[in-house]
CSV table of C-alpha atoms in Angstrom, one decimal:
chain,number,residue,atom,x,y,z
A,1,UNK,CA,0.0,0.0,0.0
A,2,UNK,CA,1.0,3.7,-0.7
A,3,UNK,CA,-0.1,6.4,1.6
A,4,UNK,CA,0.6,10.0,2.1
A,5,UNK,CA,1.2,12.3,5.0
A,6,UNK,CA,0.2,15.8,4.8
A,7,UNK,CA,0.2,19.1,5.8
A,8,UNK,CA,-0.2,19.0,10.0
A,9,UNK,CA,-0.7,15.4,9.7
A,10,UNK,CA,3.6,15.6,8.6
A,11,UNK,CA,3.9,16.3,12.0
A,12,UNK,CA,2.7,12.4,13.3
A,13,UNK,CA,5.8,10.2,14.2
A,14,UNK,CA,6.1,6.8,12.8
A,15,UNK,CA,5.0,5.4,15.7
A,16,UNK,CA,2.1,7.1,15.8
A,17,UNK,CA,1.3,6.7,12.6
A,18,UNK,CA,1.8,3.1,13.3
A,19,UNK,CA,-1.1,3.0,16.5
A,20,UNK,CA,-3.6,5.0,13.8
A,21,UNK,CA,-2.9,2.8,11.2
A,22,UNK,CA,-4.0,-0.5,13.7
A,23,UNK,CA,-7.1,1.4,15.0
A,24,UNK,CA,-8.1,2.2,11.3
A,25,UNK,CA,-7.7,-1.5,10.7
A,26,UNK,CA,-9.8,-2.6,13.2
A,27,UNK,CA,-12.5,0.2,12.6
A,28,UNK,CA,-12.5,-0.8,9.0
A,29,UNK,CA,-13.1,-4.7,10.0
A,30,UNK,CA,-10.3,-5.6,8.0
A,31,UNK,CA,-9.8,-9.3,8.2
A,32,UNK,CA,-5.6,-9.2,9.1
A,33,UNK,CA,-3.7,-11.5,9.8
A,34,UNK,CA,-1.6,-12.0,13.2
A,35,UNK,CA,1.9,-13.0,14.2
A,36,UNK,CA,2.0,-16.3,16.6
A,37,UNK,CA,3.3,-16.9,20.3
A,38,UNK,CA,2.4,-15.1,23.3
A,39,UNK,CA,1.8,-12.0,22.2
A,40,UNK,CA,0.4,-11.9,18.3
A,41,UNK,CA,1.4,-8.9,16.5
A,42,UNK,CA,-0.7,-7.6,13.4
A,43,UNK,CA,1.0,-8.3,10.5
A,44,UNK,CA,2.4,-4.9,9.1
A,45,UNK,CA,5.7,-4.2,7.7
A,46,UNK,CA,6.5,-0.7,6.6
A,47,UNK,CA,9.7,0.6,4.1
A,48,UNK,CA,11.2,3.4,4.8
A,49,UNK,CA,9.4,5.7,6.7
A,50,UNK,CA,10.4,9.3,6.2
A,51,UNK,CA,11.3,11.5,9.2
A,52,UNK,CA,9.3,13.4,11.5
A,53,UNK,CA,7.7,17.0,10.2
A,54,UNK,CA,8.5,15.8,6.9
A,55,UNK,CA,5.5,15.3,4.5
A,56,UNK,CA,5.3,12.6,1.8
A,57,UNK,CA,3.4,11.1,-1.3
A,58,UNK,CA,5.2,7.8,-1.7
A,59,UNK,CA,5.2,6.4,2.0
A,60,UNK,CA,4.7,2.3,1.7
A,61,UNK,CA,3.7,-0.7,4.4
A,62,UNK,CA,2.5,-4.5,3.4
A,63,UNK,CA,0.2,-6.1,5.4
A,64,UNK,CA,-0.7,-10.0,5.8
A,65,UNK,CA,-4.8,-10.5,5.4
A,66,UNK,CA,-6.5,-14.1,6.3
A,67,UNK,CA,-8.5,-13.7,3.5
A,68,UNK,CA,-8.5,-12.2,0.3
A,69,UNK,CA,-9.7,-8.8,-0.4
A,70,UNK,CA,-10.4,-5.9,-3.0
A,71,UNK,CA,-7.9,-3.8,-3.0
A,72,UNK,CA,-9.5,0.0,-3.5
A,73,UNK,CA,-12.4,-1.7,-1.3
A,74,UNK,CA,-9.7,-2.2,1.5
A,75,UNK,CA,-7.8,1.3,-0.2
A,76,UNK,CA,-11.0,3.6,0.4
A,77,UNK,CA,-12.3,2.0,3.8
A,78,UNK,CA,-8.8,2.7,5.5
A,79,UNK,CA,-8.4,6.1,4.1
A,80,UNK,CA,-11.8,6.5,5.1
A,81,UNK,CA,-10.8,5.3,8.9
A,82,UNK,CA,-7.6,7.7,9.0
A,83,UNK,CA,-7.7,11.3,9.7
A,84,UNK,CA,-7.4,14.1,6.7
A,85,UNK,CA,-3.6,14.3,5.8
A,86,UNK,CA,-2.9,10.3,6.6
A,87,UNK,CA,-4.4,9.4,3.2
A,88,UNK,CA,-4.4,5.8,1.5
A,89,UNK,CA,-3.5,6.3,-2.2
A,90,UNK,CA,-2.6,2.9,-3.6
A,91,UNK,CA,-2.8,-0.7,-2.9
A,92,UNK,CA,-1.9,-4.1,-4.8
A,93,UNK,CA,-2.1,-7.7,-4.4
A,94,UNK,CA,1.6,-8.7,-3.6
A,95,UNK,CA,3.0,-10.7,-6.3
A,96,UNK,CA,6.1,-11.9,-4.1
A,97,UNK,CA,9.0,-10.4,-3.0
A,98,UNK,CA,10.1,-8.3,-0.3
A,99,UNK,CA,8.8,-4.9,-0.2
A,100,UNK,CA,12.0,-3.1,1.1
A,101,UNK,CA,14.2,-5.1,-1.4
A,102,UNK,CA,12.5,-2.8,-3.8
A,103,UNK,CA,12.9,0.6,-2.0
A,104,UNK,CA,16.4,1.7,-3.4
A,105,UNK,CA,16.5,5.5,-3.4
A,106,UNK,CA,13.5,8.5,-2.6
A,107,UNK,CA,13.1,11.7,-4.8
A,108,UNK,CA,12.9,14.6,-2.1
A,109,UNK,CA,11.4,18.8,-2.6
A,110,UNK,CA,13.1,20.5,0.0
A,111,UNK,CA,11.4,24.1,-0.4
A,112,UNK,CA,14.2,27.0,1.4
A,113,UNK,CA,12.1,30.4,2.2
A,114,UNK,CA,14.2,33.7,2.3
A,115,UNK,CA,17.1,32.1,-0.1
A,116,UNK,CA,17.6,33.4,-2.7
A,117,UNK,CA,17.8,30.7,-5.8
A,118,UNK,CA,21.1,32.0,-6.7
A,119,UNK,CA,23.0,31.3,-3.7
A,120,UNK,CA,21.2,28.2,-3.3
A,121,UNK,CA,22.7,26.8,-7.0
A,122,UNK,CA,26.2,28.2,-5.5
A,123,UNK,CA,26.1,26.0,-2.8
A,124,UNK,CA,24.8,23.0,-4.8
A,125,UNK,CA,27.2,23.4,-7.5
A,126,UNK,CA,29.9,23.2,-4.3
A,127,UNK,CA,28.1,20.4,-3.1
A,128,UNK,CA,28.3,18.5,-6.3
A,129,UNK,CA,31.7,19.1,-7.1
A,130,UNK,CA,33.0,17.8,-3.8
A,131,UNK,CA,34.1,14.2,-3.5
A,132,UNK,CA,33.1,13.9,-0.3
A,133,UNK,CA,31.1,15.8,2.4
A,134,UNK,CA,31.2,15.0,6.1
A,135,UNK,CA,28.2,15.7,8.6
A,136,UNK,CA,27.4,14.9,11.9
A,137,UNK,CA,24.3,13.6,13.4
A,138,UNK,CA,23.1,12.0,16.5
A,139,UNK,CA,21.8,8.2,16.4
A,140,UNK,CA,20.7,5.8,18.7
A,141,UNK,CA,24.9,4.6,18.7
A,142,UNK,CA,25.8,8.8,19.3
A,143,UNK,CA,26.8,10.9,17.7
A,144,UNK,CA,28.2,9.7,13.9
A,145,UNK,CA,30.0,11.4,11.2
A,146,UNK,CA,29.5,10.3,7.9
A,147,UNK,CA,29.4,11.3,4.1
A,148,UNK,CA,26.3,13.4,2.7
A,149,UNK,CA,27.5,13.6,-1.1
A,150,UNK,CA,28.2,9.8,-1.6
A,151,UNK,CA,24.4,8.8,-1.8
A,152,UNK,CA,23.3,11.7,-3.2
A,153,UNK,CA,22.5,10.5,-7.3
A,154,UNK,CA,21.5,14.2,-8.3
A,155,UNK,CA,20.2,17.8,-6.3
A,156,UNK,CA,19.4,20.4,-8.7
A,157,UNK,CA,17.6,23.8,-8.1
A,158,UNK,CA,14.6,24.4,-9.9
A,159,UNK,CA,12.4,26.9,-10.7
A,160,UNK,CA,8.7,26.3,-9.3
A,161,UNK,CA,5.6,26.0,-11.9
A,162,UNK,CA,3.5,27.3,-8.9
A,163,UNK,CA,3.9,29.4,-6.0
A,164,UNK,CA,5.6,27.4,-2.7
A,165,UNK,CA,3.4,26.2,-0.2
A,166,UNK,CA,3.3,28.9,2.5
A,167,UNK,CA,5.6,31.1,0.5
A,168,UNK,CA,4.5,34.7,-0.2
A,169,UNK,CA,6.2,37.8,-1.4
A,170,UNK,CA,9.8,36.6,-0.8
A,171,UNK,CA,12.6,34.5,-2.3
A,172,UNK,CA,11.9,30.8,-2.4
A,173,UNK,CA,14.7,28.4,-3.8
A,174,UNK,CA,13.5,25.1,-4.4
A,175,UNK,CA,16.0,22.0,-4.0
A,176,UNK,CA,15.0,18.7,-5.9
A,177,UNK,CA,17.3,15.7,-4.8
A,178,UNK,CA,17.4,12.4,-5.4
A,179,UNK,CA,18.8,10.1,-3.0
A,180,UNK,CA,19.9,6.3,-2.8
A,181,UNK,CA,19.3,4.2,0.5
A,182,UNK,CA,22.6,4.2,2.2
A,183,UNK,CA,23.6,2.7,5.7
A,184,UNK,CA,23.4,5.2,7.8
A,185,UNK,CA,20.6,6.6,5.8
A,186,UNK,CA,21.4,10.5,4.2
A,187,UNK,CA,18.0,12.5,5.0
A,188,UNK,CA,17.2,15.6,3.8
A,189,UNK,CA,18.7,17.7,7.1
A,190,UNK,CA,21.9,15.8,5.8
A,191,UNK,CA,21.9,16.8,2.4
A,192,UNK,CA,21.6,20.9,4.2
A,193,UNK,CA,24.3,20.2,6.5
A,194,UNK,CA,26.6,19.5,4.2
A,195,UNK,CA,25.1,22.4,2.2
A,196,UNK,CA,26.3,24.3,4.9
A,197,UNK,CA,29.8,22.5,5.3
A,198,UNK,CA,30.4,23.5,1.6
A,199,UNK,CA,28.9,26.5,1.3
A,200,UNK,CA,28.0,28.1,4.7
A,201,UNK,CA,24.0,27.9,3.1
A,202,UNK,CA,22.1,28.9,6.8
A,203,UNK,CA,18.6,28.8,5.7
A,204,UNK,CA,17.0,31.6,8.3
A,205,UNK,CA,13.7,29.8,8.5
A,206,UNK,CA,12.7,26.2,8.8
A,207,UNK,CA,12.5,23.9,5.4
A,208,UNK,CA,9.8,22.6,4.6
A,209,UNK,CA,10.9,18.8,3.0
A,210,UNK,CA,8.1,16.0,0.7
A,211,UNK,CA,9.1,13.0,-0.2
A,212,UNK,CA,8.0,12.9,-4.0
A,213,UNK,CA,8.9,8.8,-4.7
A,214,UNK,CA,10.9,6.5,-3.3
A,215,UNK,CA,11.0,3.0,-5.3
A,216,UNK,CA,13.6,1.2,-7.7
A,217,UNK,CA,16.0,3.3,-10.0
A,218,UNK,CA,16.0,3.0,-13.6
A,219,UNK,CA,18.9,3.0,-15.8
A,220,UNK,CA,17.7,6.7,-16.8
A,221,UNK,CA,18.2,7.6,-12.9
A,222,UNK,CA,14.1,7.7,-12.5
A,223,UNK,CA,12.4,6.4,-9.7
A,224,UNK,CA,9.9,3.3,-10.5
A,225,UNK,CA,6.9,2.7,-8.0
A,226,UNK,CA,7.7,-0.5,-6.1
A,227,UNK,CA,3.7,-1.2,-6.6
A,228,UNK,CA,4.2,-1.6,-10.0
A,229,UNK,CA,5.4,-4.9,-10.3
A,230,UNK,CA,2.1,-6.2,-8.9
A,231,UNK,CA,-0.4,-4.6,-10.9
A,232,UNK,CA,-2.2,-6.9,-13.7
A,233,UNK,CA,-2.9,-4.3,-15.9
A,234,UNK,CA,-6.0,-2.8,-14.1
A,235,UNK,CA,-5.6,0.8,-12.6
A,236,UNK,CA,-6.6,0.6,-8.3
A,237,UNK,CA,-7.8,4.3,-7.5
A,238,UNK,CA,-6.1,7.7,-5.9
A,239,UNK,CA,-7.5,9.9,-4.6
């Protein structure tokens, strides 16, 4: 399944998400399935889940059913059972496979109010021409330092077809990056830390970051949805 998380709604943690998405299961009288031993689980597996505060369009879980279903049947009750903003946009019989085997790299819109586009190709041109770009971030292990430019496939500034969300009346540069899944992963807030490392880039305001895709890459450097393996032909709805 595909789902999105959107404006406030960017806000909700994984886990969170995680406890909303089990009540909307149960509301919805889907028929899941459940781990065994002492304490069965439900059996959902999510890919990838992007960070907290950040909004996305290509967010994916599986889940295991006793029994089979329709999928836009079991698409619109659960997006139906969610809150506006957590919305269910996809969903596909799984043909086999692992989900997260097909999750190789995310296409990210990282929207930088009050800078101007200008400086903001400066610092990406220093960005790209580096060999390497080291960050720091705290993880659950500490504090690590690591390389931002490695995973990076391609960040480019472009120039918006419509006016930024929340933006009004003042410079707007608008980052497009694409990304491949790297241990430790490179998020967003690493891509602008080493923005800053190359280029002292401070944006005075908070980004605003969405998650475009995320999926397998294609020999072009596009991003395929991992859904599309399993489709047979028929088109399940979005909303």
């Amino acid at each position: 399944m595909r789902y999105a998380k959107r404006g406030p709604l960017r806000f909700t943690s994984h886990r969170d998400f995680a406890r909303a998405f089990e009540r909307a299961l149960r509301r919805a009288g889907v028929p899941i399935a459940f781990s065994q031993g002492f304490t069965p689980h439900p059996k959902i597996s999510y890919a990838s889940a992007a960070p907290t505060g950040v909004a996305s369009e290509a967010e994916y879980l599986e889940i295991g059913l006793r029994e089979e279903v329709d999928p836009e049947q079991l698409r619109a009750a659960l997006d139906a059972a969610l809150s506006p903003g957590l919305d269910v946009l996809d969903a596909v019989v799984a043909g086999g496979g692992s989900l997260a085997d097909r999750i190789e790299a995310s296409h990210w819109r990282i929207e930088l109010p009050e800078v101007d586009p200008g400086v903001a190709q400066r610092a990406v041109s220093a960005f790209t021409a580096a060999d390497e770009v080291l960050v720091e971030r705290m993880t659950k292990q500490g504090r690590r330092t690591f390389d931002a430019r490695s995973a990076v496939i391609s960040i480019d500034v472009v120039t918006p077809t419509e006016t930024p969300s929340e933006v009004a009346a003042v410079p707007c540069a608008i980052l497009e990056l694409v990304v491949r899944q790297v241990t430790p992963s490179v998020r967003p807030d690493d891509v602008l830390s080493g923005l800053r490392v190359v280029a002292d880039l401070e944006p005075p305001v908070s980004p605003k970051v969405i998650r475009l895709a995320q999926g397998t890459l294609t020999a072009q450097g596009a991003i395929a949805d991992p859904l599309d393996a399993d489709r047979d032909g028929a088109s399940i709805g979005e909303r």
